[in-house]
Coordinates of C-alpha atoms in Angstrom, one line a residue:
X1 CA -19.2 1.6 25.6
X2 CA -17.2 0.9 28.7
X3 CA -13.4 1.7 29.1
X4 CA -12.3 -1.8 30.5
X5 CA -10.9 -3.8 27.9
X6 CA -12.3 -7.0 26.2
X7 CA -8.9 -8.1 25.6
X8 CA -6.6 -9.1 28.6
X9 CA -3.4 -9.5 27.1
X10 CA -1.1 -12.4 29.0
X11 CA 2.2 -13.4 28.3
X12 CA 0.4 -16.6 26.5
X13 CA -1.3 -14.2 24.0
X14 CA -4.8 -12.5 24.4
X15 CA -8.1 -13.9 26.2
X16 CA -11.6 -12.4 25.4
X17 CA -13.7 -11.2 28.2
X18 CA -17.1 -11.9 28.3
X19 CA -18.6 -10.3 31.3
X20 CA -21.4 -8.0 29.9
X21 CA -20.6 -5.6 32.9
X22 CA -17.0 -5.2 31.3
X23 CA -18.5 -4.8 27.7
X24 CA -21.5 -2.6 27.4
X25 CA -23.0 -3.8 24.2
X26 CA -26.1 -2.3 22.6
X27 CA -29.2 -5.0 23.1
X28 CA -31.1 -3.5 20.1
X29 CA -30.1 -1.9 16.2
X30 CA -32.1 1.4 17.7
X31 CA -30.0 1.4 20.7
X32 CA -26.9 1.1 18.5
X33 CA -27.6 3.7 16.0
X34 CA -28.6 5.9 19.0
X35 CA -25.1 5.7 20.3
X36 CA -23.7 5.9 17.1
X37 CA -25.1 9.3 16.1
X38 CA -24.1 10.6 19.7
X39 CA -20.9 9.3 20.7
X40 CA -19.0 8.4 17.3
X41 CA -15.7 10.3 17.1
X42 CA -13.3 10.3 13.9
X43 CA -10.0 12.1 14.5
X44 CA -6.8 12.7 12.4
X45 CA -3.7 11.5 14.6
X46 CA -0.7 12.0 12.5
X47 CA 0.3 12.4 8.7
X48 CA 3.9 10.7 8.3
X49 CA 4.1 11.2 4.7
X50 CA 1.7 12.3 1.6
X51 CA 0.5 8.8 1.3
X52 CA 0.2 7.6 4.8
X53 CA -2.6 8.7 7.0
X54 CA -3.5 7.4 10.7
X55 CA -6.4 8.0 12.2
X56 CA -8.7 7.0 15.2
X57 CA -12.4 6.0 15.5
X58 CA -14.0 6.0 18.6
X59 CA -17.1 3.9 20.1
X60 CA -17.9 2.3 17.0
X61 CA -18.0 -1.8 16.6
X62 CA -15.2 -4.0 14.4
X63 CA -18.0 -4.5 12.0
X64 CA -18.1 -0.5 10.6
X65 CA -14.0 -0.7 10.8
X66 CA -13.6 -3.9 9.0
X67 CA -16.5 -2.6 6.2
X68 CA -14.2 0.5 5.5
X69 CA -10.8 -1.7 5.3
X70 CA -12.4 -3.8 2.8
X71 CA -13.9 -1.1 0.8
X72 CA -10.5 0.9 0.8
X73 CA -9.0 -2.2 -0.8
X74 CA -11.3 -3.6 -3.3
X75 CA -14.4 -0.9 -4.1
X76 CA -12.6 2.5 -5.0
X77 CA -12.2 2.4 -8.6
X78 CA -8.9 3.3 -9.8
X79 CA -7.0 3.4 -13.3
X80 CA -5.0 0.7 -14.7
X81 CA -3.5 -1.0 -17.9
X82 CA -5.6 -3.9 -19.0
X83 CA -4.6 -4.5 -22.7
X84 CA -1.4 -4.4 -24.3
X85 CA -1.2 -4.2 -27.9
X86 CA 2.4 -5.6 -28.7
X87 CA 3.5 -4.7 -32.3
X88 CA 7.0 -6.2 -31.5
X89 CA 9.0 -7.3 -29.0
X90 CA 12.4 -8.8 -29.9
X91 CA 13.7 -8.8 -25.6
X92 CA 14.5 -11.7 -23.8
X93 CA 10.8 -10.9 -21.8
X94 CA 7.7 -13.1 -23.4
X95 CA 4.8 -11.0 -24.4
X96 CA 2.5 -11.9 -21.6
X97 CA 5.2 -11.7 -18.7
X98 CA 5.9 -8.0 -20.3
X99 CA 1.8 -7.4 -20.6
X100 CA 1.6 -8.5 -17.0
X101 CA 4.4 -5.8 -15.8
X102 CA 2.4 -3.2 -17.8
X103 CA -0.7 -3.7 -16.1
X104 CA 0.6 -3.7 -12.4
X105 CA 2.4 0.1 -13.0
X106 CA 0.4 2.3 -11.1
X107 CA -1.1 5.2 -13.1
X108 CA -1.6 8.4 -11.9
X109 CA -5.3 9.8 -13.3
X110 CA -8.5 10.4 -11.6
X111 CA -11.1 7.5 -12.2
X112 CA -13.4 10.0 -11.0
X113 CA -13.5 11.5 -14.7
X114 CA -14.0 8.1 -16.2
X115 CA -16.7 6.1 -17.3
X116 CA -16.6 2.2 -16.8
X117 CA -16.5 -0.5 -19.2
X118 CA -19.0 -3.4 -19.8
X119 CA -17.9 -6.6 -20.2
X120 CA -19.3 -8.1 -23.5
X121 CA -19.9 -11.7 -21.9
X122 CA -21.6 -9.9 -18.7
X123 CA -23.8 -7.5 -21.0
X124 CA -24.9 -10.9 -22.5
X125 CA -26.2 -12.4 -19.0
X126 CA -27.5 -9.1 -17.9
X127 CA -31.1 -8.6 -18.2
X128 CA -31.0 -4.6 -18.4
X129 CA -30.3 -2.8 -21.7
X130 CA -26.7 -2.2 -22.3
X131 CA -25.3 -0.1 -24.8
X132 CA -22.8 -1.6 -27.1
X133 CA -20.7 1.6 -27.1
X134 CA -20.3 0.7 -23.5
X135 CA -18.1 -2.1 -24.5
X136 CA -15.6 -0.5 -27.0
X137 CA -13.0 1.6 -26.3
X138 CA -13.7 5.6 -26.5
X139 CA -12.6 8.9 -25.0
X140 CA -14.6 8.6 -22.0
X141 CA -13.8 5.2 -20.6
X142 CA -10.1 4.2 -22.1
X143 CA -6.8 6.1 -21.8
X144 CA -4.2 5.3 -24.3
X145 CA -0.3 4.9 -23.7
X146 CA 2.5 4.2 -26.3
X147 CA 6.1 2.9 -25.7
X148 CA 8.9 2.5 -28.4
X149 CA 12.0 1.7 -26.8
X150 CA 15.2 0.3 -29.1
X151 CA 18.8 -0.4 -28.0
X152 CA 21.1 0.4 -30.7
X153 CA 24.8 -1.0 -31.8
X154 CA 25.4 3.3 -31.7
X155 CA 24.8 3.5 -27.8
X156 CA 26.0 0.3 -27.1
X157 CA 29.4 1.8 -28.6
X158 CA 29.2 4.8 -26.9
X159 CA 28.9 3.2 -23.6
X160 CA 31.9 1.3 -24.5
X161 CA 34.0 3.9 -25.2
X162 CA 33.0 5.3 -22.0
X163 CA 33.8 2.3 -20.0
X164 CA 37.0 2.0 -21.4
X165 CA 37.8 5.7 -20.4
X166 CA 37.3 4.9 -17.2
X167 CA 39.5 1.6 -17.4
X168 CA 42.1 3.2 -19.0
X169 CA 41.7 1.8 -22.6
X170 CA 41.9 3.3 -25.6
X171 CA 40.0 1.2 -28.3
X172 CA 36.2 0.8 -28.7
X173 CA 34.9 -2.2 -31.2
X174 CA 35.6 -1.1 -34.3
X175 CA 32.9 -3.6 -36.2
X176 CA 30.3 -5.6 -35.9
X177 CA 32.2 -8.7 -35.1
X178 CA 33.9 -7.1 -32.3
X179 CA 30.7 -5.6 -31.2
X180 CA 29.0 -9.3 -31.0
X181 CA 32.4 -10.0 -29.3
X182 CA 31.4 -7.6 -26.1
X183 CA 28.1 -8.3 -26.5
X184 CA 28.1 -12.0 -26.1
X185 CA 30.5 -12.3 -23.0
X186 CA 31.9 -15.5 -23.3
X187 CA 34.5 -15.1 -21.1
X188 CA 34.0 -18.4 -18.4
X189 CA 36.4 -17.0 -15.8
X190 CA 34.7 -14.1 -15.6
X191 CA 31.0 -15.3 -15.3
X192 CA 32.7 -17.6 -12.4
X193 CA 34.4 -14.4 -10.9
X194 CA 31.1 -12.7 -10.8
X195 CA 28.8 -15.5 -9.2
X196 CA 31.4 -15.9 -6.4
X197 CA 31.4 -11.9 -6.0
X198 CA 27.1 -12.0 -6.1
X199 CA 27.5 -15.1 -3.1
X200 CA 29.7 -12.7 -0.8
X201 CA 28.6 -10.2 1.6
X202 CA 30.5 -7.2 0.5
X203 CA 29.1 -4.4 -2.4
X204 CA 28.6 -5.9 -5.7
X205 CA 31.2 -4.3 -8.2
X206 CA 30.0 -4.7 -11.6
X207 CA 33.1 -6.4 -14.2
X208 CA 34.8 -3.6 -16.1
X209 CA 34.0 -5.7 -19.7
X210 CA 30.1 -6.6 -18.9
X211 CA 27.8 -6.6 -22.1
X212 CA 26.3 -3.3 -22.6
X213 CA 22.3 -3.4 -21.4
X214 CA 20.0 -0.6 -21.5
X215 CA 17.2 -0.6 -19.2
X216 CA 13.7 0.5 -20.0
X217 CA 11.8 2.1 -17.2
X218 CA 8.1 3.4 -16.9
X219 CA 9.2 7.1 -17.6
X220 CA 9.1 5.7 -21.5
X221 CA 5.2 5.4 -21.4
X222 CA 3.9 8.2 -23.6
X223 CA 0.0 9.1 -22.6
X224 CA -1.6 9.9 -26.3
X225 CA -4.6 12.0 -25.4
X226 CA -7.9 10.9 -27.0
X227 CA -10.6 13.3 -27.4
X228 CA -10.8 15.9 -25.0
X229 CA -9.0 14.1 -22.2
X230 CA -6.3 16.6 -22.9
X231 CA -8.8 19.3 -21.4
X232 CA -10.6 16.8 -19.3
X233 CA -7.9 15.6 -16.8
X234 CA -6.3 18.8 -14.8
X235 CA -3.1 17.1 -15.1
X236 CA -0.6 14.9 -17.2
X237 CA -1.9 11.4 -17.2
X238 CA 1.3 9.3 -16.4
X239 CA 2.6 6.4 -14.1
X240 CA 3.3 7.3 -10.6
X241 CA 6.9 6.2 -10.7
X242 CA 8.9 7.0 -13.4
X243 CA 12.0 4.3 -12.2
X244 CA 10.0 1.3 -12.5
X245 CA 12.1 -1.3 -14.3
X246 CA 9.8 -2.5 -17.1
X247 CA 12.6 -4.6 -19.4
X248 CA 16.0 -4.8 -20.2
X249 CA 17.2 -4.5 -23.9
X250 CA 20.8 -5.7 -25.7
X251 CA 21.8 -3.8 -28.8
X252 CA 19.7 -4.5 -31.7
X253 CA 16.6 -5.4 -29.6
X254 CA 13.6 -3.2 -29.4
X255 CA 9.8 -3.2 -28.3
X256 CA 6.6 -1.4 -29.4
X257 CA 3.7 -1.5 -27.7
X258 CA 0.3 0.2 -27.1
X259 CA -1.6 -0.1 -23.8
X260 CA -5.3 0.8 -23.1
X261 CA -5.9 1.8 -19.4
X262 CA -9.6 1.3 -17.9
X263 CA -11.7 2.2 -14.9
X264 CA -12.0 -1.0 -12.5
X265 CA -11.7 -1.9 -8.8
X266 CA -9.8 -4.2 -6.8
X267 CA -12.4 -6.6 -6.5
X268 CA -11.7 -7.2 -9.8
X269 CA -7.8 -7.4 -9.8
X270 CA -5.4 -6.3 -7.2
X271 CA -3.7 -3.9 -9.9
X272 CA -6.5 -1.8 -9.4
X273 CA -6.3 -1.6 -5.3
X274 CA -5.6 2.2 -4.7
X275 CA -3.9 1.4 -1.1
X276 CA -0.6 -0.7 -0.3
X277 CA -2.0 -1.0 3.2
X278 CA -5.0 -0.5 5.2
X279 CA -5.0 -1.5 8.5
X280 CA -6.6 -1.2 11.9
X281 CA -5.9 -2.3 15.9
X282 CA -7.5 -1.6 18.9
X283 CA -6.0 1.2 21.2
X284 CA -4.1 -0.2 24.2
X285 CA -4.9 0.5 27.7
X286 CA -2.3 0.6 29.7
X287 CA -2.4 0.7 33.3
X288 CA 0.6 0.8 36.1
X289 CA -0.9 -1.3 39.0
X290 CA 2.4 -1.0 41.2
X291 CA 4.7 1.9 41.2
X292 CA 8.0 0.9 39.2
X293 CA 11.5 2.8 40.3
X294 CA 15.1 3.1 39.3
X295 CA 16.6 0.7 37.4
X296 CA 13.6 -1.3 36.7
X297 CA 11.9 1.8 35.5
X298 CA 14.9 2.5 32.8
X299 CA 14.5 -0.9 31.6
X300 CA 10.6 -0.5 31.2
X301 CA 10.9 2.6 29.5
X302 CA 13.9 2.3 27.2
X303 CA 13.6 -1.9 26.8
X304 CA 10.4 -3.3 27.0
X305 CA 8.4 -0.9 25.8
X306 CA 9.8 2.2 24.1
X307 CA 7.9 5.5 23.9
X308 CA 4.9 4.0 25.9
X309 CA 6.3 5.2 29.3
X310 CA 8.6 8.3 30.4
X311 CA 10.7 8.6 33.6
X312 CA 9.5 11.4 35.7
X313 CA 10.8 12.5 39.3
X314 CA 9.6 10.8 42.6
X315 CA 7.8 12.6 44.9
X316 CA 7.1 13.2 49.0
X317 CA 4.6 9.8 48.9
X318 CA 7.4 7.5 47.3
X319 CA 9.3 5.0 49.3
X320 CA 12.7 7.0 50.4
X321 CA 15.7 6.7 48.6
X322 CA 14.3 6.2 45.7
X323 CA 15.1 8.6 42.6
X324 CA 12.8 8.5 39.7
X325 CA 9.7 6.1 38.3
X326 CA 8.1 5.2 35.6
X327 CA 4.6 7.0 34.2
X328 CA 2.4 6.5 31.4
X329 CA 3.4 9.1 28.3
X330 CA 2.0 7.4 25.2
X331 CA -0.5 4.4 24.9
X332 CA -0.6 4.8 21.3
X333 CA 3.1 3.8 20.9
X334 CA 2.0 0.6 22.4
X335 CA 2.5 -2.4 19.9
X336 CA 1.4 -5.2 22.5
X337 CA 4.8 -6.9 22.2
X338 CA 4.7 -8.4 25.7
X339 CA 8.1 -8.2 26.6
X340 CA 8.0 -6.5 29.8
X341 CA 6.3 -9.6 30.7
X342 CA 9.6 -11.4 30.7
X343 CA 10.1 -9.6 34.2
X344 CA 8.3 -11.3 37.3
X345 CA 8.0 -7.7 39.0
X346 CA 7.2 -6.0 35.7
X347 CA 4.5 -8.4 34.9
X348 CA 2.7 -7.8 38.0
X349 CA 3.2 -4.2 37.9
X350 CA 2.1 -3.2 34.9
X351 CA -1.3 -4.2 33.0
X352 CA -2.2 -3.8 29.1
X353 CA -5.6 -4.6 28.0
X354 CA -7.2 -3.1 24.9
X355 CA -10.1 -0.7 24.3
X356 CA -13.0 -2.7 22.4
X357 CA -14.4 0.4 20.7
X358 CA -11.6 2.3 20.1
X359 CA -9.6 1.5 17.0
X360 CA -6.5 3.3 15.2
X361 CA -6.5 3.0 11.3
X362 CA -3.8 3.1 8.8
X363 CA -4.2 3.9 5.5
X364 CA -1.1 4.0 2.6
X365 CA -1.7 5.3 -0.7
X366 CA -0.4 4.0 -3.9
X367 CA -0.1 7.4 -5.1
X368 CA -3.2 8.0 -7.7
X369 CA -5.1 9.6 -4.4
X370 CA -4.4 11.2 -1.2
X371 CA -5.1 9.2 1.9
X372 CA -7.8 11.8 2.9
X373 CA -9.4 11.3 -0.4
X374 CA -9.5 7.5 0.1
X375 CA -11.3 8.0 3.1
X376 CA -13.8 10.2 2.0
X377 CA -14.5 7.8 -1.1
X378 CA -14.6 4.7 1.1
X379 CA -17.3 6.4 3.3
X380 CA -19.5 7.4 0.0
X381 CA -19.2 3.9 -0.7
X382 CA -19.8 2.6 2.3
X383 CA -23.2 5.2 2.3
X384 CA -24.7 4.2 -1.4
X385 CA -24.2 0.2 0.4
X386 CA -26.8 1.3 3.1
X387 CA -29.1 3.1 0.8
X388 CA -29.2 0.1 -1.5
X389 CA -30.0 -1.8 1.6
X390 CA -32.7 0.3 2.9
X391 CA -34.3 0.6 -0.7
X392 CA -34.4 -3.2 -0.9
X393 CA -35.9 -3.7 2.2
X394 CA -38.4 -0.8 2.0
X395 CA -39.1 -2.8 -1.5
X396 CA -39.9 -6.1 0.0
X397 CA -41.9 -4.8 2.7
X398 CA -43.9 -2.7 0.0
X399 CA -44.5 -6.7 -1.7
X400 CA -46.0 -8.0 1.6

């Protein structure tokens, strides 16, 4: 496709260019497929972190790139908690809220090593024969977690002793009545001071005699291997992050639950989505129409478009009396902010368009898969979709 931009950027926004001389559009599916085979490129640009990947796709169209984005978000299987069996919950959090929080905890498990479960309602509507065992939890389609969290009076008493040592007090609560008074926290003056401190801009300071509260984190979830899962999974199945706050308990409260995690896709529920973000943008095409010198060049480089331009010494062909000028350094850093258009001289000197067939794609993984694996899985899913469409087309052609 042509190098001219399909989008001309102006101060008020972007206008689409429909001139076929500027955008070389294939006239038939065969021509598009031939160009795609000959000239398509996929290049890795950077890996900012283990869970991030930035790459470019050159000489393709938005339909292909957007299909990849939608598959990444909604059609790559992962493992998440689906059913929560609550034996005891005496905390302040309601059962359904606790179950919802458990479902949103990302799980480090390879869904490719599991079978999918079948919804009984869908099984009744399906014309195909489905094995009833696929609907029941088993070691092939379900991962089991348990959590038994308790906050005892002994923990609260020990915390109170440590708190008294820090504050200089020598006495700790001696009996249940004093402990209840500590837990109750009925000091209205103290509560008003806490509210006042919370509304200030200064760093919050916890009150010295605040009631003891025990935080329950995702690290409390314990994997209970079923069948041969301990040998089938190469690493211990656990929450990706161990510091996700699930609940808070006061002395005497406890939570005892069993969680069943299954294989699913983001199309069914967002908790199964393997990516935090999956987005793309067109590569900007930056042009210097008229040279920019000295102070104006410094403003362009450091203030208006940082990272896109650089300062270089002037040459013999440049006007006498000038010291430096702006040159294009890195078009990938351009964010299409259009800040330079505030200056009338720069608005005439710089032109930024977008290359219509050059996409910069960013993937941020939640953590159960690396972004490179997610990209490979998304391409595999897209390939299966194309094969299915071809098979359906051939079958329809055979009927007619």
